[in-house]
Amino acid sequence: MTGRFGEFTIIKPLSPYLGRGSREVRSHHVIYKSGDLAITAWLYLPPENYDGAPKGGHPLDLPAPKGGAIVAGHGGIWGVPSHYDNVLRRLAASGWTVAAPSYRGENGSDGKIEFALGEVDDTIACWKALTSLDKIDPSRTWLLGSSHGAMVNLHLLARDDFPKEIPGAVSVSGVYDLTTWFIWMEETRHFLLEDPFFKRLLESGAEALEQRSVIYKADKIGKPIFLLHGQKDSMVPEEQTWNLANELETAGNFAYKLRIDTGAEHEYIWAPDRPGTDTTWSEILNFIESGGHIDEVEQE
């Protein structure tokens, strides 16, 4: 242990990153508490001398709002993928403070993988730890998640006890109805069905799948959300996002924005230099910086 940042305890400082304009991003492997569990995360801090000056042409390189922060929820059940690092560092180089938790049971975190259950508590605890840092504005501390992380974020916003200062969420490539997802995987003979965890989850029965399906809580999601999906997603079909949007409207919940990206694969936002992803990131950051302004459905 080498120190603390608020409620985060540093396990290991990572290599500095020089953003555009030679601004140094500080990143650390950290732990924080989620109930009785110690959860690992990656914490990215903006340059100490950050002055908000515009940099570059990609949306990721434009200045963050004052006090802006993001909890980045990852896909899968195997910890934060290494290829997220490029985007998270670029966000920090532009002034965002970012925390990316490895949920319970992953990458050295205590506990066992639950898949969109206890991971919600881990995200709430991470948000609280992040907003304990100096100069962080809770009303500008957003949830951003893809795949499993997208599910977790929306379950969080459907709970009665979530911190009401959370302004909203951006959810990419999410699984929102596990019953139909498993049917699709069986029809397509998807390789994920060979994973021991998903085998056990399927065998645990309909109630376990429904419990993890936020589509049944569409009427309870209490903040603006931005739903995104790639049209060529081979892990989670885009129908998952369309069906959630339909349920939101059926429930009278119109506080959502929807974007389907033609030609995009699963979790495509983490490949920011893919053609067209700059436009997607522009939409994401505009949504966040507008406080969750909602306009009409978009397709690219």
Short mmCIF file of the C-alpha atoms (twelve columns), coordinates in Angstrom:
data_MODEL
# 
_entry.id   MODEL 
# 
loop_
_atom_site.group_PDB 
_atom_site.id 
_atom_site.type_symbol 
_atom_site.label_atom_id 
_atom_site.label_alt_id 
_atom_site.label_comp_id 
_atom_site.label_asym_id 
_atom_site.label_seq_id 
_atom_site.Cartn_x 
_atom_site.Cartn_y 
_atom_site.Cartn_z 
_atom_site.pdbx_PDB_model_num 
ATOM 1   C CA . MET A 1   0.000   0.000   0.000   1 
ATOM 2   C CA . THR A 2   1.395   3.374   -0.964  1 
ATOM 3   C CA . GLY A 3   -1.185  5.958   0.036   1 
ATOM 4   C CA . ARG A 4   -4.785  7.056   -0.290  1 
ATOM 5   C CA . PHE A 5   -7.040  9.235   -2.405  1 
ATOM 6   C CA . GLY A 6   -10.200 9.849   -0.394  1 
ATOM 7   C CA . GLU A 7   -11.811 6.440   0.121   1 
ATOM 8   C CA . PHE A 8   -9.486  4.763   -2.409  1 
ATOM 9   C CA . THR A 9   -6.382  2.977   -1.117  1 
ATOM 10  C CA . ILE A 10  -3.551  2.776   -3.644  1 
ATOM 11  C CA . ILE A 11  -2.225  -0.703  -4.392  1 
ATOM 12  C CA . LYS A 12  0.151   0.375   -7.129  1 
ATOM 13  C CA . PRO A 13  0.754   3.623   -9.029  1 
ATOM 14  C CA . LEU A 14  0.757   2.955   -12.764 1 
ATOM 15  C CA . SER A 15  3.009   4.498   -15.392 1 
ATOM 16  C CA . PRO A 16  2.329   8.199   -16.047 1 
ATOM 17  C CA . TYR A 17  0.637   9.063   -19.325 1 
ATOM 18  C CA . LEU A 18  1.419   12.222  -21.234 1 
ATOM 19  C CA . GLY A 19  -1.766  13.515  -22.800 1 
ATOM 20  C CA . ARG A 20  -1.859  16.009  -25.612 1 
ATOM 21  C CA . GLY A 21  0.043   19.115  -24.649 1 
ATOM 22  C CA . SER A 22  2.317   16.971  -22.422 1 
ATOM 23  C CA . ARG A 23  -0.179  16.990  -19.565 1 
ATOM 24  C CA . GLU A 24  0.556   14.091  -17.241 1 
ATOM 25  C CA . VAL A 25  -2.310  11.788  -16.290 1 
ATOM 26  C CA . ARG A 26  -1.847  9.950   -13.000 1 
ATOM 27  C CA . SER A 27  -3.354  6.482   -12.810 1 
ATOM 28  C CA . HIS A 28  -3.430  4.032   -9.928  1 
ATOM 29  C CA . HIS A 29  -4.538  0.487   -9.171  1 
ATOM 30  C CA . VAL A 30  -6.685  0.966   -6.051  1 
ATOM 31  C CA . ILE A 31  -9.095  -0.757  -3.708  1 
ATOM 32  C CA . TYR A 32  -12.241 0.558   -2.046  1 
ATOM 33  C CA . LYS A 33  -14.866 -0.948  0.237   1 
ATOM 34  C CA . SER A 34  -18.239 -2.222  -0.919  1 
ATOM 35  C CA . GLY A 35  -19.886 -3.296  2.305   1 
ATOM 36  C CA . ASP A 36  -17.434 -5.795  3.802   1 
ATOM 37  C CA . LEU A 37  -15.750 -6.499  0.460   1 
ATOM 38  C CA . ALA A 38  -12.534 -4.956  -0.849  1 
ATOM 39  C CA . ILE A 39  -13.041 -4.152  -4.531  1 
ATOM 40  C CA . THR A 40  -10.210 -3.363  -6.928  1 
ATOM 41  C CA . ALA A 41  -10.422 -0.527  -9.440  1 
ATOM 42  C CA . TRP A 42  -8.372  1.692   -11.709 1 
ATOM 43  C CA . LEU A 43  -8.377  5.378   -10.877 1 
ATOM 44  C CA . TYR A 44  -7.403  7.981   -13.467 1 
ATOM 45  C CA . LEU A 45  -6.690  11.513  -12.280 1 
ATOM 46  C CA . PRO A 46  -6.455  14.524  -14.612 1 
ATOM 47  C CA . PRO A 47  -3.230  16.542  -14.801 1 
ATOM 48  C CA . GLU A 48  -2.593  18.680  -11.742 1 
ATOM 49  C CA . ASN A 49  -2.004  21.680  -13.994 1 
ATOM 50  C CA . TYR A 50  -5.070  21.074  -16.153 1 
ATOM 51  C CA . ASP A 51  -6.388  24.407  -17.413 1 
ATOM 52  C CA . GLY A 52  -9.267  23.335  -19.630 1 
ATOM 53  C CA . ALA A 53  -7.587  24.454  -22.831 1 
ATOM 54  C CA . PRO A 54  -9.038  22.799  -25.970 1 
ATOM 55  C CA . LYS A 55  -6.886  20.000  -27.376 1 
ATOM 56  C CA . GLY A 56  -7.103  18.040  -30.600 1 
ATOM 57  C CA . GLY A 57  -10.078 17.267  -32.791 1 
ATOM 58  C CA . HIS A 58  -11.442 14.008  -31.348 1 
ATOM 59  C CA . PRO A 59  -14.273 14.450  -28.808 1 
ATOM 60  C CA . LEU A 60  -12.204 12.524  -26.249 1 
ATOM 61  C CA . ASP A 61  -9.610  15.298  -26.414 1 
ATOM 62  C CA . LEU A 62  -11.993 18.181  -25.687 1 
ATOM 63  C CA . PRO A 63  -12.072 19.696  -22.182 1 
ATOM 64  C CA . ALA A 64  -14.268 18.150  -19.507 1 
ATOM 65  C CA . PRO A 65  -16.722 20.230  -17.457 1 
ATOM 66  C CA . LYS A 66  -15.436 21.463  -14.130 1 
ATOM 67  C CA . GLY A 67  -15.757 18.731  -11.503 1 
ATOM 68  C CA . GLY A 68  -16.671 16.135  -14.138 1 
ATOM 69  C CA . ALA A 69  -16.180 12.469  -13.250 1 
ATOM 70  C CA . ILE A 70  -17.152 9.059   -14.624 1 
ATOM 71  C CA . VAL A 71  -17.617 5.592   -13.133 1 
ATOM 72  C CA . ALA A 72  -16.782 3.271   -16.033 1 
ATOM 73  C CA . GLY A 73  -18.460 -0.137  -15.777 1 
ATOM 74  C CA . HIS A 74  -16.850 -2.894  -17.817 1 
ATOM 75  C CA . GLY A 75  -18.216 -5.717  -19.910 1 
ATOM 76  C CA . GLY A 76  -17.868 -9.391  -19.076 1 
ATOM 77  C CA . ILE A 77  -17.016 -11.039 -15.771 1 
ATOM 78  C CA . TRP A 78  -13.242 -11.073 -16.104 1 
ATOM 79  C CA . GLY A 79  -12.227 -7.661  -14.793 1 
ATOM 80  C CA . VAL A 80  -11.503 -4.396  -16.614 1 
ATOM 81  C CA . PRO A 81  -10.090 -5.223  -20.077 1 
ATOM 82  C CA . SER A 82  -6.688  -3.743  -20.854 1 
ATOM 83  C CA . HIS A 83  -7.898  -2.174  -24.099 1 
ATOM 84  C CA . TYR A 84  -10.147 0.233   -22.131 1 
ATOM 85  C CA . ASP A 85  -7.000  1.968   -20.894 1 
ATOM 86  C CA . ASN A 86  -6.550  4.150   -23.985 1 
ATOM 87  C CA . VAL A 87  -10.003 5.721   -23.673 1 
ATOM 88  C CA . LEU A 88  -9.855  6.106   -19.889 1 
ATOM 89  C CA . ARG A 89  -6.479  7.852   -20.042 1 
ATOM 90  C CA . ARG A 90  -7.640  10.157  -22.824 1 
ATOM 91  C CA . LEU A 91  -10.708 11.119  -20.806 1 
ATOM 92  C CA . ALA A 92  -8.480  11.897  -17.827 1 
ATOM 93  C CA . ALA A 93  -6.074  13.887  -20.017 1 
ATOM 94  C CA . SER A 94  -9.061  16.058  -20.950 1 
ATOM 95  C CA . GLY A 95  -9.970  16.777  -17.335 1 
ATOM 96  C CA . TRP A 96  -12.276 13.926  -16.334 1 
ATOM 97  C CA . THR A 97  -11.632 11.955  -13.146 1 
ATOM 98  C CA . VAL A 98  -12.416 8.314   -13.919 1 
ATOM 99  C CA . ALA A 99  -12.823 5.197   -11.772 1 
ATOM 100 C CA . ALA A 100 -13.166 1.779   -13.420 1 
ATOM 101 C CA . PRO A 101 -14.105 -0.908  -10.869 1 
ATOM 102 C CA . SER A 102 -13.446 -4.620  -11.211 1 
ATOM 103 C CA . TYR A 103 -16.585 -6.028  -9.671  1 
ATOM 104 C CA . ARG A 104 -16.727 -8.601  -6.882  1 
ATOM 105 C CA . GLY A 105 -14.957 -11.844 -7.636  1 
ATOM 106 C CA . GLU A 106 -12.905 -10.314 -10.448 1 
ATOM 107 C CA . ASN A 107 -9.232  -9.383  -10.716 1 
ATOM 108 C CA . GLY A 108 -8.446  -9.712  -7.026  1 
ATOM 109 C CA . SER A 109 -11.702 -8.267  -5.682  1 
ATOM 110 C CA . ASP A 110 -13.296 -10.013 -2.704  1 
ATOM 111 C CA . GLY A 111 -16.497 -11.992 -3.069  1 
ATOM 112 C CA . LYS A 112 -17.973 -14.028 -5.899  1 
ATOM 113 C CA . ILE A 113 -19.252 -13.022 -9.322  1 
ATOM 114 C CA . GLU A 114 -23.011 -12.493 -9.196  1 
ATOM 115 C CA . PHE A 115 -23.739 -10.864 -12.598 1 
ATOM 116 C CA . ALA A 116 -25.809 -7.698  -12.255 1 
ATOM 117 C CA . LEU A 117 -26.706 -8.250  -8.579  1 
ATOM 118 C CA . GLY A 118 -24.058 -7.410  -5.968  1 
ATOM 119 C CA . GLU A 119 -22.128 -5.588  -8.687  1 
ATOM 120 C CA . VAL A 120 -24.733 -2.847  -8.344  1 
ATOM 121 C CA . ASP A 121 -23.607 -2.308  -4.743  1 
ATOM 122 C CA . ASP A 122 -19.991 -2.229  -5.939  1 
ATOM 123 C CA . THR A 123 -20.869 0.531   -8.405  1 
ATOM 124 C CA . ILE A 124 -22.719 2.615   -5.832  1 
ATOM 125 C CA . ALA A 125 -19.740 2.293   -3.481  1 
ATOM 126 C CA . CYS A 126 -17.355 3.283   -6.278  1 
ATOM 127 C CA . TRP A 127 -19.476 6.337   -7.122  1 
ATOM 128 C CA . LYS A 128 -19.440 7.371   -3.460  1 
ATOM 129 C CA . ALA A 129 -15.664 6.877   -3.239  1 
ATOM 130 C CA . LEU A 130 -15.147 8.892   -6.412  1 
ATOM 131 C CA . THR A 131 -17.291 11.764  -5.198  1 
ATOM 132 C CA . SER A 132 -15.342 11.812  -1.920  1 
ATOM 133 C CA . LEU A 133 -12.371 13.233  -3.837  1 
ATOM 134 C CA . ASP A 134 -11.645 16.955  -3.789  1 
ATOM 135 C CA . LYS A 135 -13.130 19.072  -6.578  1 
ATOM 136 C CA . ILE A 136 -15.512 16.354  -7.789  1 
ATOM 137 C CA . ASP A 137 -19.078 17.519  -8.383  1 
ATOM 138 C CA . PRO A 138 -21.537 14.674  -7.580  1 
ATOM 139 C CA . SER A 139 -24.086 16.183  -9.973  1 
ATOM 140 C CA . ARG A 140 -21.501 15.784  -12.766 1 
ATOM 141 C CA . THR A 141 -20.366 12.269  -11.832 1 
ATOM 142 C CA . TRP A 142 -21.908 9.994   -14.444 1 
ATOM 143 C CA . LEU A 143 -22.259 6.260   -14.942 1 
ATOM 144 C CA . LEU A 144 -20.835 4.877   -18.195 1 
ATOM 145 C CA . GLY A 145 -21.014 1.161   -18.833 1 
ATOM 146 C CA . SER A 146 -20.887 -1.424  -21.578 1 
ATOM 147 C CA . SER A 147 -22.353 -4.934  -21.750 1 
ATOM 148 C CA . HIS A 148 -22.382 -6.209  -18.124 1 
ATOM 149 C CA . GLY A 149 -21.569 -2.670  -16.946 1 
ATOM 150 C CA . ALA A 150 -24.548 -1.321  -18.902 1 
ATOM 151 C CA . MET A 151 -26.837 -3.775  -17.117 1 
ATOM 152 C CA . VAL A 152 -25.396 -2.880  -13.733 1 
ATOM 153 C CA . ASN A 153 -25.860 0.851   -14.266 1 
ATOM 154 C CA . LEU A 154 -29.527 0.563   -15.175 1 
ATOM 155 C CA . HIS A 155 -30.264 -1.786  -12.277 1 
ATOM 156 C CA . LEU A 156 -28.653 0.847   -10.064 1 
ATOM 157 C CA . LEU A 157 -30.921 3.616   -11.382 1 
ATOM 158 C CA . ALA A 158 -33.975 1.389   -10.859 1 
ATOM 159 C CA . ARG A 159 -33.266 0.937   -7.150  1 
ATOM 160 C CA . ASP A 160 -35.046 2.993   -4.524  1 
ATOM 161 C CA . ASP A 161 -31.842 3.647   -2.581  1 
ATOM 162 C CA . PHE A 162 -29.487 4.885   -5.302  1 
ATOM 163 C CA . PRO A 163 -27.726 8.234   -4.611  1 
ATOM 164 C CA . LYS A 164 -30.085 10.797  -6.107  1 
ATOM 165 C CA . GLU A 165 -27.199 13.113  -7.057  1 
ATOM 166 C CA . ILE A 166 -26.246 10.670  -9.828  1 
ATOM 167 C CA . PRO A 167 -27.262 12.568  -12.978 1 
ATOM 168 C CA . GLY A 168 -27.805 9.571   -15.269 1 
ATOM 169 C CA . ALA A 169 -26.132 6.822   -17.273 1 
ATOM 170 C CA . VAL A 170 -24.736 5.930   -20.668 1 
ATOM 171 C CA . SER A 171 -25.286 2.240   -21.447 1 
ATOM 172 C CA . VAL A 172 -23.661 0.526   -24.438 1 
ATOM 173 C CA . SER A 173 -24.226 -3.004  -25.787 1 
ATOM 174 C CA . GLY A 174 -26.248 -4.019  -22.753 1 
ATOM 175 C CA . VAL A 175 -28.073 -7.256  -21.945 1 
ATOM 176 C CA . TYR A 176 -31.430 -6.164  -20.560 1 
ATOM 177 C CA . ASP A 177 -33.477 -9.381  -20.847 1 
ATOM 178 C CA . LEU A 178 -31.473 -12.473 -19.951 1 
ATOM 179 C CA . THR A 179 -34.237 -14.905 -20.906 1 
ATOM 180 C CA . THR A 180 -34.310 -13.815 -24.544 1 
ATOM 181 C CA . TRP A 181 -30.510 -13.453 -24.581 1 
ATOM 182 C CA . PHE A 182 -30.015 -17.081 -23.555 1 
ATOM 183 C CA . ILE A 183 -32.590 -18.198 -26.139 1 
ATOM 184 C CA . TRP A 184 -30.622 -16.275 -28.791 1 
ATOM 185 C CA . MET A 185 -27.348 -17.829 -27.620 1 
ATOM 186 C CA . GLU A 186 -28.830 -21.325 -27.787 1 
ATOM 187 C CA . GLU A 187 -30.183 -20.668 -31.302 1 
ATOM 188 C CA . THR A 188 -26.819 -19.343 -32.494 1 
ATOM 189 C CA . ARG A 189 -24.778 -21.934 -30.529 1 
ATOM 190 C CA . HIS A 190 -22.869 -19.096 -28.951 1 
ATOM 191 C CA . PHE A 191 -19.501 -19.862 -27.398 1 
ATOM 192 C CA . LEU A 192 -20.448 -18.108 -24.132 1 
ATOM 193 C CA . LEU A 193 -22.687 -21.065 -23.320 1 
ATOM 194 C CA . GLU A 194 -19.490 -23.066 -22.783 1 
ATOM 195 C CA . ASP A 195 -18.372 -20.717 -20.005 1 
ATOM 196 C CA . PRO A 196 -18.885 -22.428 -16.603 1 
ATOM 197 C CA . PHE A 197 -20.471 -19.351 -15.017 1 
ATOM 198 C CA . PHE A 198 -23.050 -18.878 -17.761 1 
ATOM 199 C CA . LYS A 199 -23.772 -22.609 -17.811 1 
ATOM 200 C CA . ARG A 200 -24.594 -22.463 -14.098 1 
ATOM 201 C CA . LEU A 201 -26.638 -19.304 -14.520 1 
ATOM 202 C CA . LEU A 202 -28.778 -20.873 -17.237 1 
ATOM 203 C CA . GLU A 203 -29.275 -23.995 -15.130 1 
ATOM 204 C CA . SER A 204 -30.348 -21.895 -12.128 1 
ATOM 205 C CA . GLY A 205 -33.723 -21.286 -13.748 1 
ATOM 206 C CA . ALA A 206 -36.123 -18.632 -14.964 1 
ATOM 207 C CA . GLU A 207 -36.331 -16.716 -11.689 1 
ATOM 208 C CA . ALA A 208 -32.573 -16.131 -11.615 1 
ATOM 209 C CA . LEU A 209 -32.648 -14.792 -15.175 1 
ATOM 210 C CA . GLU A 210 -35.613 -12.523 -14.525 1 
ATOM 211 C CA . GLN A 211 -34.002 -11.173 -11.353 1 
ATOM 212 C CA . ARG A 212 -31.066 -9.958  -13.462 1 
ATOM 213 C CA . SER A 213 -33.209 -8.532  -16.294 1 
ATOM 214 C CA . VAL A 214 -33.633 -4.790  -15.972 1 
ATOM 215 C CA . ILE A 215 -36.263 -4.779  -18.714 1 
ATOM 216 C CA . TYR A 216 -38.771 -5.675  -15.979 1 
ATOM 217 C CA . LYS A 217 -37.822 -2.497  -14.104 1 
ATOM 218 C CA . ALA A 218 -38.233 -0.058  -16.994 1 
ATOM 219 C CA . ASP A 219 -40.831 1.937   -15.082 1 
ATOM 220 C CA . LYS A 220 -38.445 2.443   -12.156 1 
ATOM 221 C CA . ILE A 221 -35.397 3.896   -13.950 1 
ATOM 222 C CA . GLY A 222 -35.385 7.353   -12.454 1 
ATOM 223 C CA . LYS A 223 -32.741 9.301   -14.393 1 
ATOM 224 C CA . PRO A 224 -31.933 10.155  -18.035 1 
ATOM 225 C CA . ILE A 225 -30.191 7.339   -19.890 1 
ATOM 226 C CA . PHE A 226 -28.458 7.089   -23.264 1 
ATOM 227 C CA . LEU A 227 -28.763 3.633   -24.841 1 
ATOM 228 C CA . LEU A 228 -26.286 2.709   -27.582 1 
ATOM 229 C CA . HIS A 229 -25.776 -0.473  -29.560 1 
ATOM 230 C CA . GLY A 230 -23.768 -1.655  -32.551 1 
ATOM 231 C CA . GLN A 231 -25.814 -3.117  -35.372 1 
ATOM 232 C CA . LYS A 232 -23.242 -5.880  -35.950 1 
ATOM 233 C CA . ASP A 233 -22.929 -6.913  -32.307 1 
ATOM 234 C CA . SER A 234 -22.119 -10.636 -32.244 1 
ATOM 235 C CA . MET A 235 -22.271 -10.927 -28.438 1 
ATOM 236 C CA . VAL A 236 -25.555 -9.191  -27.650 1 
ATOM 237 C CA . PRO A 237 -28.122 -8.574  -30.420 1 
ATOM 238 C CA . GLU A 238 -29.337 -5.007  -30.911 1 
ATOM 239 C CA . GLU A 239 -32.886 -6.187  -30.190 1 
ATOM 240 C CA . GLN A 240 -31.945 -6.095  -26.505 1 
ATOM 241 C CA . THR A 241 -31.702 -2.313  -26.684 1 
ATOM 242 C CA . TRP A 242 -34.726 -1.821  -28.948 1 
ATOM 243 C CA . ASN A 243 -36.857 -3.982  -26.636 1 
ATOM 244 C CA . LEU A 244 -35.789 -2.028  -23.567 1 
ATOM 245 C CA . ALA A 245 -36.652 1.222   -25.356 1 
ATOM 246 C CA . ASN A 246 -40.109 -0.164  -26.147 1 
ATOM 247 C CA . GLU A 247 -40.626 -1.163  -22.511 1 
ATOM 248 C CA . LEU A 248 -39.527 2.283   -21.346 1 
ATOM 249 C CA . GLU A 249 -42.134 3.910   -23.568 1 
ATOM 250 C CA . THR A 250 -44.818 1.423   -22.567 1 
ATOM 251 C CA . ALA A 251 -44.082 2.358   -18.950 1 
ATOM 252 C CA . GLY A 252 -44.374 6.056   -19.815 1 
ATOM 253 C CA . ASN A 253 -40.664 6.604   -19.232 1 
ATOM 254 C CA . PHE A 254 -39.402 8.838   -22.050 1 
ATOM 255 C CA . ALA A 255 -36.211 10.018  -20.318 1 
ATOM 256 C CA . TYR A 256 -33.983 8.102   -22.699 1 
ATOM 257 C CA . LYS A 257 -31.978 8.652   -25.862 1 
ATOM 258 C CA . LEU A 258 -31.224 5.854   -28.336 1 
ATOM 259 C CA . ARG A 259 -28.446 5.434   -30.884 1 
ATOM 260 C CA . ILE A 260 -27.816 2.411   -33.111 1 
ATOM 261 C CA . ASP A 261 -24.470 2.468   -34.925 1 
ATOM 262 C CA . THR A 262 -24.384 0.725   -38.308 1 
ATOM 263 C CA . GLY A 263 -21.367 -1.531  -38.748 1 
ATOM 264 C CA . ALA A 264 -20.365 -1.354  -35.087 1 
ATOM 265 C CA . GLU A 265 -19.515 -4.430  -33.033 1 
ATOM 266 C CA . HIS A 266 -19.860 -5.217  -29.330 1 
ATOM 267 C CA . GLU A 267 -18.539 -2.558  -26.898 1 
ATOM 268 C CA . TYR A 268 -17.337 -0.494  -29.864 1 
ATOM 269 C CA . ILE A 269 -16.831 2.705   -27.863 1 
ATOM 270 C CA . TRP A 270 -13.556 1.297   -26.525 1 
ATOM 271 C CA . ALA A 271 -12.088 1.434   -30.053 1 
ATOM 272 C CA . PRO A 272 -12.256 5.231   -30.364 1 
ATOM 273 C CA . ASP A 273 -10.361 5.443   -33.653 1 
ATOM 274 C CA . ARG A 274 -12.732 3.131   -35.514 1 
ATOM 275 C CA . PRO A 275 -14.397 5.104   -38.353 1 
ATOM 276 C CA . GLY A 276 -17.500 6.813   -36.984 1 
ATOM 277 C CA . THR A 277 -16.741 6.278   -33.309 1 
ATOM 278 C CA . ASP A 278 -15.690 9.920   -32.980 1 
ATOM 279 C CA . THR A 279 -19.299 10.839  -33.789 1 
ATOM 280 C CA . THR A 280 -20.549 8.369   -31.201 1 
ATOM 281 C CA . TRP A 281 -18.244 9.805   -28.539 1 
ATOM 282 C CA . SER A 282 -19.353 13.311  -29.464 1 
ATOM 283 C CA . GLU A 283 -22.964 12.265  -28.824 1 
ATOM 284 C CA . ILE A 284 -22.039 10.591  -25.530 1 
ATOM 285 C CA . LEU A 285 -20.127 13.581  -24.181 1 
ATOM 286 C CA . ASN A 286 -22.750 16.050  -25.415 1 
ATOM 287 C CA . PHE A 287 -25.392 14.030  -23.566 1 
ATOM 288 C CA . ILE A 288 -23.328 14.049  -20.380 1 
ATOM 289 C CA . GLU A 289 -22.376 17.716  -20.573 1 
ATOM 290 C CA . SER A 290 -25.978 18.745  -21.320 1 
ATOM 291 C CA . GLY A 291 -27.087 17.068  -18.096 1 
ATOM 292 C CA . GLY A 292 -28.877 14.296  -19.968 1 
ATOM 293 C CA . HIS A 293 -30.767 16.278  -22.598 1 
ATOM 294 C CA . ILE A 294 -33.110 14.000  -24.527 1 
ATOM 295 C CA . ASP A 295 -33.900 14.336  -28.216 1 
ATOM 296 C CA . GLU A 296 -35.203 11.942  -30.832 1 
ATOM 297 C CA . VAL A 297 -33.996 8.452   -31.715 1 
ATOM 298 C CA . GLU A 298 -30.857 8.369   -33.859 1 
ATOM 299 C CA . GLN A 299 -29.291 5.829   -36.164 1 
ATOM 300 C CA . GLU A 300 -25.909 6.083   -37.890 1 
# 
